[in-house]
mmCIF file of C-alpha atoms in Angstrom:
data_model
loop_
_atom_site.group_PDB
_atom_site.id
_atom_site.type_symbol
_atom_site.label_atom_id
_atom_site.label_comp_id
_atom_site.label_asym_id
_atom_site.label_seq_id
_atom_site.Cartn_x
_atom_site.Cartn_y
_atom_site.Cartn_z
ATOM 1 C CA MET A 1 10.605 90.091 72.645
ATOM 2 C CA ARG A 2 9.302 92.972 70.575
ATOM 3 C CA ILE A 3 10.520 94.884 67.585
ATOM 4 C CA ALA A 4 9.888 98.561 66.985
ATOM 5 C CA ILE A 5 9.875 100.377 63.684
ATOM 6 C CA MET A 6 11.128 103.835 64.597
ATOM 7 C CA THR A 7 11.408 106.155 61.622
ATOM 8 C CA SER A 8 10.262 109.421 60.115
ATOM 9 C CA ASP A 9 10.616 107.991 56.593
ATOM 10 C CA PRO A 10 7.306 106.612 55.203
ATOM 11 C CA ARG A 11 9.147 104.388 52.699
ATOM 12 C CA VAL A 12 11.180 102.714 55.466
ATOM 13 C CA TYR A 13 8.045 102.223 57.568
ATOM 14 C CA TYR A 14 6.080 100.727 54.668
ATOM 15 C CA LEU A 15 8.864 98.317 53.719
ATOM 16 C CA ALA A 16 9.615 97.204 57.290
ATOM 17 C CA SER A 17 5.970 96.763 58.272
ATOM 18 C CA LYS A 18 5.201 94.835 55.091
ATOM 19 C CA VAL A 19 8.044 92.364 55.661
ATOM 20 C CA LEU A 20 7.271 91.941 59.379
ATOM 21 C CA LYS A 21 3.598 91.256 58.611
ATOM 22 C CA GLU A 22 4.597 88.676 55.988
ATOM 23 C CA HIS A 23 6.675 86.891 58.641
ATOM 24 C CA LYS A 24 3.932 87.337 61.287
ATOM 25 C CA ILE A 25 6.287 89.236 63.607
ATOM 26 C CA PRO A 26 4.538 91.718 65.964
ATOM 27 C CA PHE A 27 5.969 95.223 66.205
ATOM 28 C CA TYR A 28 5.500 98.711 67.626
ATOM 29 C CA SER A 29 5.188 101.744 65.342
ATOM 30 C CA LEU A 30 7.130 104.695 66.742
ATOM 31 C CA THR A 31 8.561 108.028 65.642
ATOM 32 C CA PRO A 32 12.133 109.007 66.585
ATOM 33 C CA THR A 33 10.797 111.300 69.355
ATOM 34 C CA ASP A 34 8.641 108.612 71.035
ATOM 35 C CA GLU A 35 9.686 106.841 74.211
ATOM 36 C CA ILE A 36 10.834 103.275 73.603
ATOM 37 C CA PRO A 37 8.696 100.655 75.424
ATOM 38 C CA PHE A 38 10.516 98.492 77.984
ATOM 39 C CA ASP A 39 10.041 95.216 76.084
ATOM 40 C CA VAL A 40 11.645 96.353 72.803
ATOM 41 C CA GLU A 41 14.777 94.361 71.972
ATOM 42 C CA VAL A 42 15.611 95.768 68.552
ATOM 43 C CA ILE A 43 14.700 98.848 66.528
ATOM 44 C CA LEU A 44 14.301 98.989 62.766
ATOM 45 C CA THR A 45 15.028 102.394 61.290
ATOM 46 C CA GLY A 46 16.238 104.238 58.219
ATOM 47 C CA GLU A 47 19.688 105.671 57.593
ATOM 48 C CA LYS A 48 18.654 109.268 58.258
ATOM 49 C CA ASP A 49 17.169 108.406 61.695
ATOM 50 C CA PHE A 50 19.849 105.910 62.766
ATOM 51 C CA ASP A 51 22.104 108.362 64.658
ATOM 52 C CA LYS A 52 19.147 110.148 66.292
ATOM 53 C CA ILE A 53 17.997 106.992 68.083
ATOM 54 C CA LYS A 54 19.856 106.170 71.268
ATOM 55 C CA PHE A 55 19.355 102.421 71.587
ATOM 56 C CA PRO A 56 21.942 99.600 71.569
ATOM 57 C CA ASN A 57 20.277 97.256 69.038
ATOM 58 C CA LYS A 58 19.378 98.947 65.753
ATOM 59 C CA ILE A 59 19.038 97.588 62.235
ATOM 60 C CA ILE A 60 18.955 99.829 59.174
ATOM 61 C CA VAL A 61 16.165 99.061 56.689
ATOM 62 C CA ARG A 62 17.514 99.642 53.175
ATOM 63 C CA ASP A 63 15.597 96.880 51.417
ATOM 64 C CA GLU A 64 13.845 93.615 52.262
ATOM 65 C CA THR A 65 17.092 91.865 53.178
ATOM 66 C CA PHE A 66 17.016 93.450 56.658
ATOM 67 C CA ILE A 67 14.862 90.481 57.694
ATOM 68 C CA ASP A 68 17.899 88.163 57.516
ATOM 69 C CA GLU A 69 19.797 90.287 60.045
ATOM 70 C CA LEU A 70 16.693 90.591 62.219
ATOM 71 C CA LEU A 71 16.073 86.827 62.281
ATOM 72 C CA LEU A 72 19.689 86.235 63.232
ATOM 73 C CA PHE A 73 19.364 88.744 66.066
ATOM 74 C CA LEU A 74 16.125 87.208 67.331
ATOM 75 C CA GLU A 75 17.787 83.791 67.421
ATOM 76 C CA GLY A 76 20.802 85.198 69.257
ATOM 77 C CA LYS A 77 23.215 84.487 66.409
ATOM 78 C CA LYS A 78 25.802 86.561 64.588
ATOM 79 C CA ARG A 79 25.859 84.319 61.514
ATOM 80 C CA PHE A 80 24.089 81.294 60.111
ATOM 81 C CA LYS A 81 25.982 78.009 60.518
ATOM 82 C CA SER A 82 24.781 76.605 57.197
ATOM 83 C CA VAL A 83 23.098 78.092 54.149
ATOM 84 C CA PHE A 84 21.643 76.051 51.297
ATOM 85 C CA ILE A 85 20.421 77.274 47.943
ATOM 86 C CA ALA A 86 18.059 74.760 46.344
ATOM 87 C CA ILE A 87 17.220 74.896 42.652
ATOM 88 C CA ASP A 88 14.281 73.161 40.986
ATOM 89 C CA PRO A 89 15.386 73.016 37.336
ATOM 90 C CA GLY A 90 12.062 71.885 35.855
ATOM 91 C CA GLU A 91 9.886 73.554 33.250
ATOM 92 C CA ARG A 92 8.794 76.087 35.915
ATOM 93 C CA PRO A 93 12.020 76.511 37.883
ATOM 94 C CA GLY A 94 12.209 77.566 41.469
ATOM 95 C CA VAL A 95 14.886 78.700 43.878
ATOM 96 C CA SER A 96 14.849 78.617 47.672
ATOM 97 C CA VAL A 97 17.332 79.749 50.302
ATOM 98 C CA VAL A 98 17.428 77.819 53.581
ATOM 99 C CA ALA A 99 19.653 78.821 56.515
ATOM 100 C CA ASP A 100 19.908 76.760 59.700
ATOM 101 C CA ASN A 101 16.737 74.849 58.736
ATOM 102 C CA ARG A 102 14.736 78.064 58.221
ATOM 103 C CA VAL A 103 13.381 79.005 54.798
ATOM 104 C CA LEU A 104 14.542 82.560 54.143
ATOM 105 C CA GLU A 105 13.457 83.107 50.568
ATOM 106 C CA VAL A 106 11.539 81.290 47.854
ATOM 107 C CA TYR A 107 11.304 82.315 44.203
ATOM 108 C CA HIS A 108 8.992 80.788 41.611
ATOM 109 C CA LEU A 109 10.211 81.610 38.123
ATOM 110 C CA LYS A 110 8.078 81.696 34.997
ATOM 111 C CA SER A 111 10.769 80.299 32.728
ATOM 112 C CA PRO A 112 14.413 79.218 32.851
ATOM 113 C CA LYS A 113 15.345 82.628 31.406
ATOM 114 C CA ASP A 114 14.302 84.280 34.678
ATOM 115 C CA VAL A 115 17.220 82.648 36.508
ATOM 116 C CA ASP A 116 19.102 85.960 36.861
ATOM 117 C CA ILE A 117 17.171 86.548 40.122
#
């Protein structure tokens, strides 16, 4: 299963490619006028290109949280069954978000005052 980033917006492309590389997810880089390869299951795009792309599975990239929707799609789910937020309250606190036994996000804070994240 492949993902394609299909956008004319450099900011959307940068953000999507950065997050996909961090998660080691392979992807195609396409413009809205390119032909979509046969093995693409989902397309990541920006709001201004969304209506131009005729494809059934599209996800809008507004910020880094698109990865949650993408991971759900890749697992064939509409929603997570369970979500846990773990807090390490020590001198150097940390926060992690785990959904269906998958670590979604981890934050290492410099001090307890940084908890507003």
